[in-house]
Short mmCIF file of C-alpha atoms in Angstrom, two decimals:
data_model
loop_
_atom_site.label_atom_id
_atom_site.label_comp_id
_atom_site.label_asym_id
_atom_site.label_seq_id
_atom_site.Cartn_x
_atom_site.Cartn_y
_atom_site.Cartn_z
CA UNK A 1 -24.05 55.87 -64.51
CA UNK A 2 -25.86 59.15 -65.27
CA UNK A 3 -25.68 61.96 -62.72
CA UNK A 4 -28.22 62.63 -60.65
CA UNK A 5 -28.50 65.54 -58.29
CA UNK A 6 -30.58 66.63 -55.28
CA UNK A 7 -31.28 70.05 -54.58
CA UNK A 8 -32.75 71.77 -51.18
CA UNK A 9 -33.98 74.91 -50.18
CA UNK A 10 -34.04 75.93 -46.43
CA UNK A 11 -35.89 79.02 -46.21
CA UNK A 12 -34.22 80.44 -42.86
CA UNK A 13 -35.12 83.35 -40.74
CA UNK A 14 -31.68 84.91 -40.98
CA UNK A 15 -30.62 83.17 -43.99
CA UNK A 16 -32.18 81.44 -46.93
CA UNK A 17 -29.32 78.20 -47.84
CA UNK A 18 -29.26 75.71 -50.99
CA UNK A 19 -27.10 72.74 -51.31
CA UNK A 20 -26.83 70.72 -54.43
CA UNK A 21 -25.97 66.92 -53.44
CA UNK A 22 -25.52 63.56 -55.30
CA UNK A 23 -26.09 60.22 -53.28
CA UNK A 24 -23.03 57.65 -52.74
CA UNK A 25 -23.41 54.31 -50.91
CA UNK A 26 -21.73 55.86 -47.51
CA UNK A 27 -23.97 59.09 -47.98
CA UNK A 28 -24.65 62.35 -49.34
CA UNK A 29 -21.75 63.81 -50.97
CA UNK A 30 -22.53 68.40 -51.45
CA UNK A 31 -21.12 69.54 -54.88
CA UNK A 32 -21.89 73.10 -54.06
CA UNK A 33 -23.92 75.41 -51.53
CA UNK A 34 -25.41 78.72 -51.70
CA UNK A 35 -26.00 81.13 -48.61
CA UNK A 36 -27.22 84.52 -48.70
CA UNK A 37 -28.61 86.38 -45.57
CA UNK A 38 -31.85 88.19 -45.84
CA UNK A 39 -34.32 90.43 -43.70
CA UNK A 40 -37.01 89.02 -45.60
CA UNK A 41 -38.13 86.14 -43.48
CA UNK A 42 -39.40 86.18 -39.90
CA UNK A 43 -40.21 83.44 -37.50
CA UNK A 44 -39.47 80.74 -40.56
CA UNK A 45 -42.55 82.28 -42.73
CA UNK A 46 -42.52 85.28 -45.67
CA UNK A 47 -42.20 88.53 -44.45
CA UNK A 48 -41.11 90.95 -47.23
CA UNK A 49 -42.26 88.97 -50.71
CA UNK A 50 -39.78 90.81 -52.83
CA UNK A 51 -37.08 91.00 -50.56
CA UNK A 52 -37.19 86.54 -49.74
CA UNK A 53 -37.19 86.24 -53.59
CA UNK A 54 -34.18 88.07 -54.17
CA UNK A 55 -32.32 86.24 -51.56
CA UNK A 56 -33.43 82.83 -52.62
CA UNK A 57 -32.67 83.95 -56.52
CA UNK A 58 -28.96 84.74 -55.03
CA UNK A 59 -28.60 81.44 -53.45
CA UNK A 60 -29.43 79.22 -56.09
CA UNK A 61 -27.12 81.15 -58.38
CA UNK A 62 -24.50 81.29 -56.06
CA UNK A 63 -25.46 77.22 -55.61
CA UNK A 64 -25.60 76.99 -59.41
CA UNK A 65 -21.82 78.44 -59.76
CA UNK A 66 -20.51 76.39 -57.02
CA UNK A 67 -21.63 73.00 -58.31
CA UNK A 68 -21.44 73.26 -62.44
CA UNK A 69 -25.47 72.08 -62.25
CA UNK A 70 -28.00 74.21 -64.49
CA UNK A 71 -30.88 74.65 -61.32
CA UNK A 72 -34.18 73.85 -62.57
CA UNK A 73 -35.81 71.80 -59.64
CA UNK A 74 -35.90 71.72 -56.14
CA UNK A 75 -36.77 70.29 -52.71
CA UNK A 76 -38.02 72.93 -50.05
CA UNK A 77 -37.90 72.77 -46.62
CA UNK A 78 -41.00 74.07 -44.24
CA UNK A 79 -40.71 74.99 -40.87
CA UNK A 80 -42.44 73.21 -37.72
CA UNK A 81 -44.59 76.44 -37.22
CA UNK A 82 -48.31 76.12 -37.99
CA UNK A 83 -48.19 71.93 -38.27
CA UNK A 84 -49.87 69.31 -36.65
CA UNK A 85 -48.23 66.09 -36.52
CA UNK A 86 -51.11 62.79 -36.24
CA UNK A 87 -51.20 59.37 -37.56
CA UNK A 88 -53.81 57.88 -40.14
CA UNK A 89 -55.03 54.67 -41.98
CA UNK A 90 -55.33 54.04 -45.59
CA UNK A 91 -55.99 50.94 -47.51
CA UNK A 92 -56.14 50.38 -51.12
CA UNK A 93 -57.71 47.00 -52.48
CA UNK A 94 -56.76 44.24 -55.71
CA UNK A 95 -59.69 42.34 -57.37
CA UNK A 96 -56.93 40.18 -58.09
CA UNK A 97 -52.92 38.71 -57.65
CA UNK A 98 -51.34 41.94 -58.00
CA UNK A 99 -47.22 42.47 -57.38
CA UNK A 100 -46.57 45.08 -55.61
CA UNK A 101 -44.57 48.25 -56.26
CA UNK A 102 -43.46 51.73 -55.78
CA UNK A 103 -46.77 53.34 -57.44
CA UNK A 104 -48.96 51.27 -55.11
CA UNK A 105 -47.11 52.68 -51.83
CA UNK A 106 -47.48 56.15 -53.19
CA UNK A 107 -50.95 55.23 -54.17
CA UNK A 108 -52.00 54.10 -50.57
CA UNK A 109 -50.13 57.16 -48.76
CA UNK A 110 -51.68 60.05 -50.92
CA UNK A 111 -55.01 58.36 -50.07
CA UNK A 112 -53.69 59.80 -46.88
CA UNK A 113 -54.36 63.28 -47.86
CA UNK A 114 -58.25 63.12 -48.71
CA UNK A 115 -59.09 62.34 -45.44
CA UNK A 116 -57.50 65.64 -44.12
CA UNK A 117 -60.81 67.53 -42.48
CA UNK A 118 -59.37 70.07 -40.75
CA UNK A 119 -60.09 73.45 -42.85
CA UNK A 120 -57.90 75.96 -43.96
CA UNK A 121 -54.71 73.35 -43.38
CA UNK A 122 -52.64 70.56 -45.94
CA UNK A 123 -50.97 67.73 -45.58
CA UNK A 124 -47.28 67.47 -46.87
CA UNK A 125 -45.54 64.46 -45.61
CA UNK A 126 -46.88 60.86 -45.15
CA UNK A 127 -44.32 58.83 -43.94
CA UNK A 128 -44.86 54.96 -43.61
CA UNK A 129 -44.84 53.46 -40.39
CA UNK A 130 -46.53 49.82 -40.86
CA UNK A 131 -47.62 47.99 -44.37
CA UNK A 132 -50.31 45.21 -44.19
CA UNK A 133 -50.50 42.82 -47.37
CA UNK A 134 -53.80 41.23 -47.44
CA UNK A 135 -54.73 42.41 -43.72
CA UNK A 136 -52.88 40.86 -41.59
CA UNK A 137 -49.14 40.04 -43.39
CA UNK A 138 -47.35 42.84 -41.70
CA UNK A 139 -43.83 44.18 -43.40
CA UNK A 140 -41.49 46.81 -43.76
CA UNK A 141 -41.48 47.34 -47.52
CA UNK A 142 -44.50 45.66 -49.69
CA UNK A 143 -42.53 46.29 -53.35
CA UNK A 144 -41.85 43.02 -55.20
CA UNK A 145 -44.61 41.19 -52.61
CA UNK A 146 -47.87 39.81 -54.23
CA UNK A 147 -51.45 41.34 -52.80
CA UNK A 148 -54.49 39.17 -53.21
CA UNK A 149 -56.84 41.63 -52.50
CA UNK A 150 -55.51 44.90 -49.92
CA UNK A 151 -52.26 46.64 -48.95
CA UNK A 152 -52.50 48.88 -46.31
CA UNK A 153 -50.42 51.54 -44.78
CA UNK A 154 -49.99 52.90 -41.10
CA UNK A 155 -48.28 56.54 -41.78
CA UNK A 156 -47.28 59.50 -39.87
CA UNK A 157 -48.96 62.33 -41.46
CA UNK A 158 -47.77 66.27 -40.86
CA UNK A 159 -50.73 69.06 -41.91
CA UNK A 160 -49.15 72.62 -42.22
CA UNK A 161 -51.75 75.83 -42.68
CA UNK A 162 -52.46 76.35 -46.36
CA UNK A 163 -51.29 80.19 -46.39
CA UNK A 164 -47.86 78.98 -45.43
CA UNK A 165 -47.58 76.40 -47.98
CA UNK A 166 -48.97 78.69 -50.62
CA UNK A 167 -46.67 81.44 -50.03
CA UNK A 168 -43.58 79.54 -49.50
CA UNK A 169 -43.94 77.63 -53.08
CA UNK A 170 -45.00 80.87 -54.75
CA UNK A 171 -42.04 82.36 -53.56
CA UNK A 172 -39.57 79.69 -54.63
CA UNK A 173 -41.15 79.17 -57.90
CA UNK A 174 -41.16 82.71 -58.95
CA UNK A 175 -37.25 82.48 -58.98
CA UNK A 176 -37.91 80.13 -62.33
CA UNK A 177 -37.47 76.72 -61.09
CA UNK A 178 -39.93 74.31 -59.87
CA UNK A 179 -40.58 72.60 -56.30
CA UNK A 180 -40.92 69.15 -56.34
CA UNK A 181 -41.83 68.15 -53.20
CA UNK A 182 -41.47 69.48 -49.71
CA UNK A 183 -40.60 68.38 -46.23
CA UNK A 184 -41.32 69.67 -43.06
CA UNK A 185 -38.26 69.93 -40.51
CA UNK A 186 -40.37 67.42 -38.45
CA UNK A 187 -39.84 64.77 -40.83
CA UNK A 188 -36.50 65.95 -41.70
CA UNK A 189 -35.12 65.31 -38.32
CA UNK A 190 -35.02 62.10 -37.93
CA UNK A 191 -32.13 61.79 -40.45
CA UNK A 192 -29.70 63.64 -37.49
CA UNK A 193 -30.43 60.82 -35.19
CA UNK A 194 -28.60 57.83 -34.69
CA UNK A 195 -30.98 54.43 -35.07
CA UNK A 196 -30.22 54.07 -31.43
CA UNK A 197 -31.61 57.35 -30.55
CA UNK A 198 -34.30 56.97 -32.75
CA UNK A 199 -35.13 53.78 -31.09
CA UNK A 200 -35.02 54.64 -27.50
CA UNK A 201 -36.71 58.46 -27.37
CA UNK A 202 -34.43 61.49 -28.33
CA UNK A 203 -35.50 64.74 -28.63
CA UNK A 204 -34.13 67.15 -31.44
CA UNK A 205 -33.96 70.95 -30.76
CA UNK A 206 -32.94 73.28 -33.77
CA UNK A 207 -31.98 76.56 -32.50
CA UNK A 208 -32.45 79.24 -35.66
CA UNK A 209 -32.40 82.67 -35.40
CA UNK A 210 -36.30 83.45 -34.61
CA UNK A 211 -37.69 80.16 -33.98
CA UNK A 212 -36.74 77.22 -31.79
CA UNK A 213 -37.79 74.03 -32.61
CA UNK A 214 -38.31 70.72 -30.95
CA UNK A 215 -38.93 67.10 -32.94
CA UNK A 216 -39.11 63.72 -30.80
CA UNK A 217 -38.74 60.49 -32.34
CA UNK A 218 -39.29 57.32 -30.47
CA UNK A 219 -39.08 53.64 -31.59
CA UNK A 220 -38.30 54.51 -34.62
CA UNK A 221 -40.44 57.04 -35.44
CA UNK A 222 -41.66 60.90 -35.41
CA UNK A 223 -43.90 61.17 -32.12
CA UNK A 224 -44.49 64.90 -32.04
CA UNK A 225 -42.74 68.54 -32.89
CA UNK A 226 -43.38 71.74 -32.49
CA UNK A 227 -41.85 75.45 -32.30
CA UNK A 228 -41.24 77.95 -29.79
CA UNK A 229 -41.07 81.48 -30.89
CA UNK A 230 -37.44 82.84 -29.81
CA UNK A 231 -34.21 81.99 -30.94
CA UNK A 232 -30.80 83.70 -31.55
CA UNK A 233 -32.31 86.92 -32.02
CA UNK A 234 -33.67 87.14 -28.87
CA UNK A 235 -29.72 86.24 -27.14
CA UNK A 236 -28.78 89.29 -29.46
CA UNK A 237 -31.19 91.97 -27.97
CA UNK A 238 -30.55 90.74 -24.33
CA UNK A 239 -26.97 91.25 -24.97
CA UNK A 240 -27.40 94.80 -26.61
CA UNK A 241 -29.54 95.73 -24.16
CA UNK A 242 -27.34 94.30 -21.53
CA UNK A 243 -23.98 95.74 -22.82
CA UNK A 244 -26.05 99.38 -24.13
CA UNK A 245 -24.90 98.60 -27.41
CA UNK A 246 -26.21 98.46 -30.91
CA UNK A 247 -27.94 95.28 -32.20
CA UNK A 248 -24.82 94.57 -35.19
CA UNK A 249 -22.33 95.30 -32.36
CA UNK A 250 -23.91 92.65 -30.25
CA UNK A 251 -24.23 90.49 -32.58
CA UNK A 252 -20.51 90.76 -33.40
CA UNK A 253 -19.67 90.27 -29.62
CA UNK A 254 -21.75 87.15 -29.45
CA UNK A 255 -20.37 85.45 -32.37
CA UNK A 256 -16.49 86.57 -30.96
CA UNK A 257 -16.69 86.01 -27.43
CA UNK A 258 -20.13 84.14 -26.47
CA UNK A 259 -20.41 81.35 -23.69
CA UNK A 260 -23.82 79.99 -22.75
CA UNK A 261 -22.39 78.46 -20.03
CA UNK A 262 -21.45 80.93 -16.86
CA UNK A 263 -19.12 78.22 -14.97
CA UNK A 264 -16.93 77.99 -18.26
CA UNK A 265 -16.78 81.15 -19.55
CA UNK A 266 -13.33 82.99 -18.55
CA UNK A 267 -12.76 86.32 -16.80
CA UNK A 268 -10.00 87.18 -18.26
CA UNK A 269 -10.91 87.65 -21.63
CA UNK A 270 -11.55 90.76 -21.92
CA UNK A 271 -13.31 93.81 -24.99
CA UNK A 272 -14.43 96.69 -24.87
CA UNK A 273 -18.21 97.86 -26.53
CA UNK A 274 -19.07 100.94 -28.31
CA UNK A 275 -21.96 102.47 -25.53
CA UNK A 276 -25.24 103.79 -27.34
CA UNK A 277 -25.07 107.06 -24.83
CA UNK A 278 -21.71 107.86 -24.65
CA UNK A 279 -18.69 108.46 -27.28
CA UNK A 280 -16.39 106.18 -24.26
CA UNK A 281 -16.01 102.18 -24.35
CA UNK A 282 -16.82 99.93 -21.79
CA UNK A 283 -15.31 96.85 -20.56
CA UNK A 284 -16.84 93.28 -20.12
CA UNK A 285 -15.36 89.83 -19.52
CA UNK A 286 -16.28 86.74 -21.46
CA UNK A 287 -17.84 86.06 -17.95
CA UNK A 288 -20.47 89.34 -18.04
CA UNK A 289 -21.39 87.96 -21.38
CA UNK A 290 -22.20 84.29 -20.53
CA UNK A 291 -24.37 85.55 -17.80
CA UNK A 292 -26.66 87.02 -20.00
CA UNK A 293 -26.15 84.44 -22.62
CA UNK A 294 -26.84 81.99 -20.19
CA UNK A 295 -30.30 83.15 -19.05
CA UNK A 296 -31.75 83.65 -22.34
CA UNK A 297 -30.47 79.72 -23.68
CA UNK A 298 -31.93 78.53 -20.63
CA UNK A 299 -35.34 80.10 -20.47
CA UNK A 300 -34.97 78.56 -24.16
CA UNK A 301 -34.57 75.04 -22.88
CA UNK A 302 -37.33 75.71 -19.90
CA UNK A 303 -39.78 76.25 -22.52
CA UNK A 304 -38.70 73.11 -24.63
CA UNK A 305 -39.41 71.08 -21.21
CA UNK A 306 -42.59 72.96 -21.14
CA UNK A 307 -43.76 71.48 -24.34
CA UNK A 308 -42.48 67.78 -24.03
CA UNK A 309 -44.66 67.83 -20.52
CA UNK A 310 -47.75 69.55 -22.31
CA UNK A 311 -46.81 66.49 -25.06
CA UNK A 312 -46.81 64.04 -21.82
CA UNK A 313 -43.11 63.42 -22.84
CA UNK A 314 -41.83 61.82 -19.52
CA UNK A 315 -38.28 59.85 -20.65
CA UNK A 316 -36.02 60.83 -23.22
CA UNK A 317 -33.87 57.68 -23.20
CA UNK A 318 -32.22 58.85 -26.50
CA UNK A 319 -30.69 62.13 -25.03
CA UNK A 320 -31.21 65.91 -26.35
CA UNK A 321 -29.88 66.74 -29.82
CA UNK A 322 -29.12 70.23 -30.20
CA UNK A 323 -28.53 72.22 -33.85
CA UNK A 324 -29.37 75.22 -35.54
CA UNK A 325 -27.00 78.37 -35.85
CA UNK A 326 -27.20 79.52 -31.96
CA UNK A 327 -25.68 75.65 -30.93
CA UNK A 328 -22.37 77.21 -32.23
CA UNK A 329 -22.40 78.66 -29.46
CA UNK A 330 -19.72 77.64 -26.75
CA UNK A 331 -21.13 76.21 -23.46
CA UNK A 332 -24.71 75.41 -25.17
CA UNK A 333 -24.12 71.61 -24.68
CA UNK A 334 -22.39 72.04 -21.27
CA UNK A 335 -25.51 74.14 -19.79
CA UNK A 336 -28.21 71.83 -21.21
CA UNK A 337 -25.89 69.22 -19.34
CA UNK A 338 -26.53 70.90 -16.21
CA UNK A 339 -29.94 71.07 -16.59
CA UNK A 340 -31.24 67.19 -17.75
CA UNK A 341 -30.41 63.93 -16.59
CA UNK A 342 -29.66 62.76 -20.32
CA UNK A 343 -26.88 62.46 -22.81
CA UNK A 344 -26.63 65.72 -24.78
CA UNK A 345 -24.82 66.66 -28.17
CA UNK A 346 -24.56 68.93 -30.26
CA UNK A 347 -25.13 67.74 -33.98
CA UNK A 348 -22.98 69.21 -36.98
CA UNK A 349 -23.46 68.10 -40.46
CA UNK A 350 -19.98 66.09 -41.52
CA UNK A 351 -20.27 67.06 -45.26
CA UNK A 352 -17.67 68.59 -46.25
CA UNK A 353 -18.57 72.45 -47.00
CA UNK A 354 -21.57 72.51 -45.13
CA UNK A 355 -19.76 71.83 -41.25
CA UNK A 356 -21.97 73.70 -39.30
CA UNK A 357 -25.24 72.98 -37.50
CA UNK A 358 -27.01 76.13 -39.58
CA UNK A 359 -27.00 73.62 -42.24
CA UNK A 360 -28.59 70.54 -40.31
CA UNK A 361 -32.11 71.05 -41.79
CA UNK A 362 -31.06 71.84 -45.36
CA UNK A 363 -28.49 68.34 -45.87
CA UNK A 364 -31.77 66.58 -43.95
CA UNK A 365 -34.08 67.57 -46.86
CA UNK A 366 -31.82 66.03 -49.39
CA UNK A 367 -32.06 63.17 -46.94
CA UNK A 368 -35.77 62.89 -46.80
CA UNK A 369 -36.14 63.41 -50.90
CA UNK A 370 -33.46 60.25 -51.08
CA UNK A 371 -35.60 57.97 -48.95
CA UNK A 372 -38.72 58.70 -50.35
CA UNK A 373 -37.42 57.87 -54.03
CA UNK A 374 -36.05 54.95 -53.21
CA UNK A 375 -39.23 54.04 -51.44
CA UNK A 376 -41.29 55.04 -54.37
CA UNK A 377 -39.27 53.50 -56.70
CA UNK A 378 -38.53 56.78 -58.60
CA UNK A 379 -34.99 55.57 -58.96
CA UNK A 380 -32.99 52.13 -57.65
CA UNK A 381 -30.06 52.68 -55.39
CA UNK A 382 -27.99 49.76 -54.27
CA UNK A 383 -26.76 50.28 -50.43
CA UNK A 384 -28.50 52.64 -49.20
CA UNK A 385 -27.23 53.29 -45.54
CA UNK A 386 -29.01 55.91 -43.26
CA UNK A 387 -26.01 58.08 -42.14
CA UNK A 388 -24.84 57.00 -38.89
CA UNK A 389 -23.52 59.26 -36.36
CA UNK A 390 -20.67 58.31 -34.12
CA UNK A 391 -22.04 58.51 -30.63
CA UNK A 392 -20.00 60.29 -28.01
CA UNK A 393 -18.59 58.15 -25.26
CA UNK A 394 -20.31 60.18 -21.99
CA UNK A 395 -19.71 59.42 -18.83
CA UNK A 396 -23.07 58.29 -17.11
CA UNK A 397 -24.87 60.74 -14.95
CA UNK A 398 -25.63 59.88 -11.62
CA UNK A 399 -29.74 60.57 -11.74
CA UNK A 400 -30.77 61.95 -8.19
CA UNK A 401 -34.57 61.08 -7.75
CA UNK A 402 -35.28 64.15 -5.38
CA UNK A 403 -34.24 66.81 -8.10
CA UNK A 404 -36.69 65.06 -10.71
CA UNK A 405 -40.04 67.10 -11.53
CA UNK A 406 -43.05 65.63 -11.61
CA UNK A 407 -41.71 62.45 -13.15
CA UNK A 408 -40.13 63.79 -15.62
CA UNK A 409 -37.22 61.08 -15.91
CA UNK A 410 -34.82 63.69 -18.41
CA UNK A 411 -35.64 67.08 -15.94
CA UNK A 412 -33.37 68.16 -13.06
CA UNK A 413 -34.52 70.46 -10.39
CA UNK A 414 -35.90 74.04 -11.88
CA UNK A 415 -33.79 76.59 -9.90
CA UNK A 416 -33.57 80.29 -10.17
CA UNK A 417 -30.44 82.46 -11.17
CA UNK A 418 -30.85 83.74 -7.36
CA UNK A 419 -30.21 80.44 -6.10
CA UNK A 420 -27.28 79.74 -8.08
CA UNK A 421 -23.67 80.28 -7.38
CA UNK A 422 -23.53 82.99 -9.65
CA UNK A 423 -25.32 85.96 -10.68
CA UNK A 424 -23.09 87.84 -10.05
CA UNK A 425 -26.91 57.37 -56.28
CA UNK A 426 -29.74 59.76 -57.59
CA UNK A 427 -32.05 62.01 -58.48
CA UNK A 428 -31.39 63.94 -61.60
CA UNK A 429 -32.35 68.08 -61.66
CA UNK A 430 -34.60 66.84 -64.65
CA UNK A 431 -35.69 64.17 -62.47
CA UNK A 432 -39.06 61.34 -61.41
CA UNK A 433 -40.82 63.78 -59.23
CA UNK A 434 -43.63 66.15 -60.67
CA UNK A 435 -43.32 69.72 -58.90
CA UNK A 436 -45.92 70.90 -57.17
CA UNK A 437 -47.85 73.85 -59.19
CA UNK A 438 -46.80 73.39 -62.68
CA UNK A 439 -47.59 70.75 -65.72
CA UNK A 440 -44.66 68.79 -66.85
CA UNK A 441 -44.06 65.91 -68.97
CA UNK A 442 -43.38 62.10 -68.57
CA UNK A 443 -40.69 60.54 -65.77
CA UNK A 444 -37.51 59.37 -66.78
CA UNK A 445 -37.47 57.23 -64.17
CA UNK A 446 -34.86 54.54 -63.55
CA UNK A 447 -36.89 51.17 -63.12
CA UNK A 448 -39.67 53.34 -62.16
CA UNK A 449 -43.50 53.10 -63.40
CA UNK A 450 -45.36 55.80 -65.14
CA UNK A 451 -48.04 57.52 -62.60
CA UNK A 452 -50.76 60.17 -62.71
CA UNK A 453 -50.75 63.53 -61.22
CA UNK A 454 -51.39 63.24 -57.27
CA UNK A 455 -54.63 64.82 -55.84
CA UNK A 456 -52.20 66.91 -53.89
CA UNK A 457 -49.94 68.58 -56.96
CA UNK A 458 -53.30 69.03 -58.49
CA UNK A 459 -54.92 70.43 -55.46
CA UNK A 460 -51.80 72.85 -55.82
CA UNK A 461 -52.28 73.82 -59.27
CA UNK A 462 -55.43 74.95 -58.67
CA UNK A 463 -54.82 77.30 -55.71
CA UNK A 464 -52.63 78.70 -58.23
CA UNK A 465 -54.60 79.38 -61.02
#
């Protein structure tokens, strides 16, 4: 079979990544990754134009080198800041038998996009949640079915402000290859869940180096997301500030000797830190450190339970999923433990080469790209299993009624530091999809039919122009 090859772009605030992937039936196997870190980017959105492009130029080489593919086309990733997540109705009708297929789904999601009204914003995912054949016939995939006279779609849709999307596909494009689609890390998080978590109500939080940000998917399905604006950084400048250091020397310290979790963290391990106002060291246990770790990562996970009440969120039956570069950090699961009533873990991509959760939201655009093809019927892949992820064995948590807040089934009791114990198969690069903002030629498609431009790519060409 011909190869076919995904490839994603996660524009990062500390680091812009690219992995190059080809689908098997038990997954996504990575044939090569590019990282390079950058100041360009803050809080997930284009800060210094020239400075992003260079960085995401050096990643897709250093992706291109790594994997033997020639990089002409890619899937980008979009951050949760400046989106609104809703749902919407579309229906597209027959004036007579008509068998359904891939063109007709896309057909009745981009419909989707025209009734967008709110100004100055786009959408850029419609996922499917229900299909009606002929109004009342409801399934879970309509291709290969025959439509008398309507097909209709209930879809998740996520709006993102125009200026973001704008600027991010500029960006990426003037490196010389085309986007083909993108994906918003709301979407993309479902594809870290488990179908049971999906199922019963989990909530994902990606901790990056500027933003935080929080997805929840319940019975299947994305129910809300959002960001909050601190991160990694901010555990960096507490802890410089905190040890009188520089900001590289704390960030050194935190990546060598970090705990969020004061109750774990030894005091015996021991270093000494460079002091801004004087040429002598000081000495710190591991313990000094988690205690200011500790506060920032859980004023982090206040304000996550601060959303998913404004959001009305009251159970999260599926547990917390934590990822982003800060859940490297030791003791993140074990405090967010302390703090909810719920199963929490820590998710880690199992790809080989890309074994960190820094590269969660990158591997879950390649995931997103995969589903929608196959949905579409841009290409035909036999056994296509969602990634499953084995589900740790935790021992039940006895869930005290009188420490519960406002009946908020996941939250234990709020207390403060004072009160505590301490203080003291695939997708070519040539592939189906037509990019964004440029003209291109016909699909070669496997069993795929030939379709116009969408109102959206041309919407994009336009801005452009």
């Amino acid at each position: 079979m011909e190869e076919h090859y995904y490839v994603s772009i996660d524009i990062g605030s500390s680091s812009i990544k690219t992995i190059v992937g080809e689908k098997f039936h038990n997954g996504i196997n990575v044939i090569g990754t590019g990282q390079t870190y950058t100041s360009g980017i803050k809080n997930g959105l284009i800060d210094d134009f020239d400075i992003a492009q260079q960085a995401i130029k050096d990643t897709i080489k250093k992706a291109s080198i790594a994997s033997g593919v020639d990089i002409k086309e890619v899937f980008l990733k979009l951050p949760i800041i400046g989106t609104e997540v809703y749902d919407e109705t579309n229906e597209i009708e027959f004036y007579e038998d008509t068998e359904l297929n891939g063109t007709h789904i896309e057909d009745a999601l981009e419909g989707i996009r025209d009734k967008n009204d709110v100004e100055g914003t786009e959408v850029i995912d419609t996922f499917p949640i229900k299909f009606y054949v002929d109004g009342d016939n409801e399934v879970s995939d309509p291709k290969e079915l025959v439509a008398r006279h309507s097909l209709r779609v209930d879809a998740g849709v996520i709006a993102i402000e125009r200026s973001i999307l704008i600027n991010m596909i500029k960006c990426v494009e003037s490196c010389g290859v085309d986007v083909l689609d993108v994906y918003s890390d709301a979407y993309n998080y479902g594809s870290v869940l488990s179908a049971t978590e999906r199922e019963l109500g989990a909530c994902i939080i990606d901790i990056g180096e500027d933003l935080t940000q929080l997805a929840f998917y319940e019975r299947g399905e994305l129910v809300d997301a959002d960001s909050i604006e601190m991160g990694g950084r901010d555990i960096t400048d507490d802890i410089a500030q905190g040890l009188n250091t520089t900001h590289d020397t704390a960030e050194k310290i935190k990546h060598q000797y970090g705990h969020a979790f004061y109750d774990s963290a030894s005091d015996q391990d021991v270093f000494s830190v460079n002091q801004l106002d004087s040429e002598e060291t000081a000495q710190y246990t591991q313990k000094d450190l988690a205690d200011i770790i500790e506060a920032r990562v859980e004023e982090i996970f206040f304000n996550v339970f601060d959303v998913l009440q404004e959001l009305g969120l009251t159970k999260v039956n599926g547990g917390f999923i934590v990822t982003g570069g800060s859940a490297n950090l030791l003791g993140v699961k074990e405090l967010l433990q302390d703090m909810v009533n719920e199963k929490v873990r820590i998710h880690t991509p199992s790809q080989m080469g890309i074994r960190k959760p820094e590269f969660s939201s990158a591997i879950s655009t390649i995931s997103s790209s995969i589903t929608f093809d196959e949905l579409l019927d841009y290409v035909t892949i036999s056994n296509h299993d969602s990634e499953e992820f084995e589900e740790e064995e935790i021992e039940p948590v006895e869930k005290d009624t009188s420490s519960k807040s406002g009946g908020f089934d996941w939250f234990k009791k709020k207390t403060n530091k004072s009160e505590t114990t301490h203080h003291d198969d695939v997708k070519d690069t040539e592939g189906a999809r037509e990019p964004y903002s440029v003209e291109h030629g016909e699909h070669e498609q496997q069993e795929a039919q030939p379709k116009e431009e969408s109102k959206f790519k041309k919407l994009m060409k336009s801005l452009f122009e």
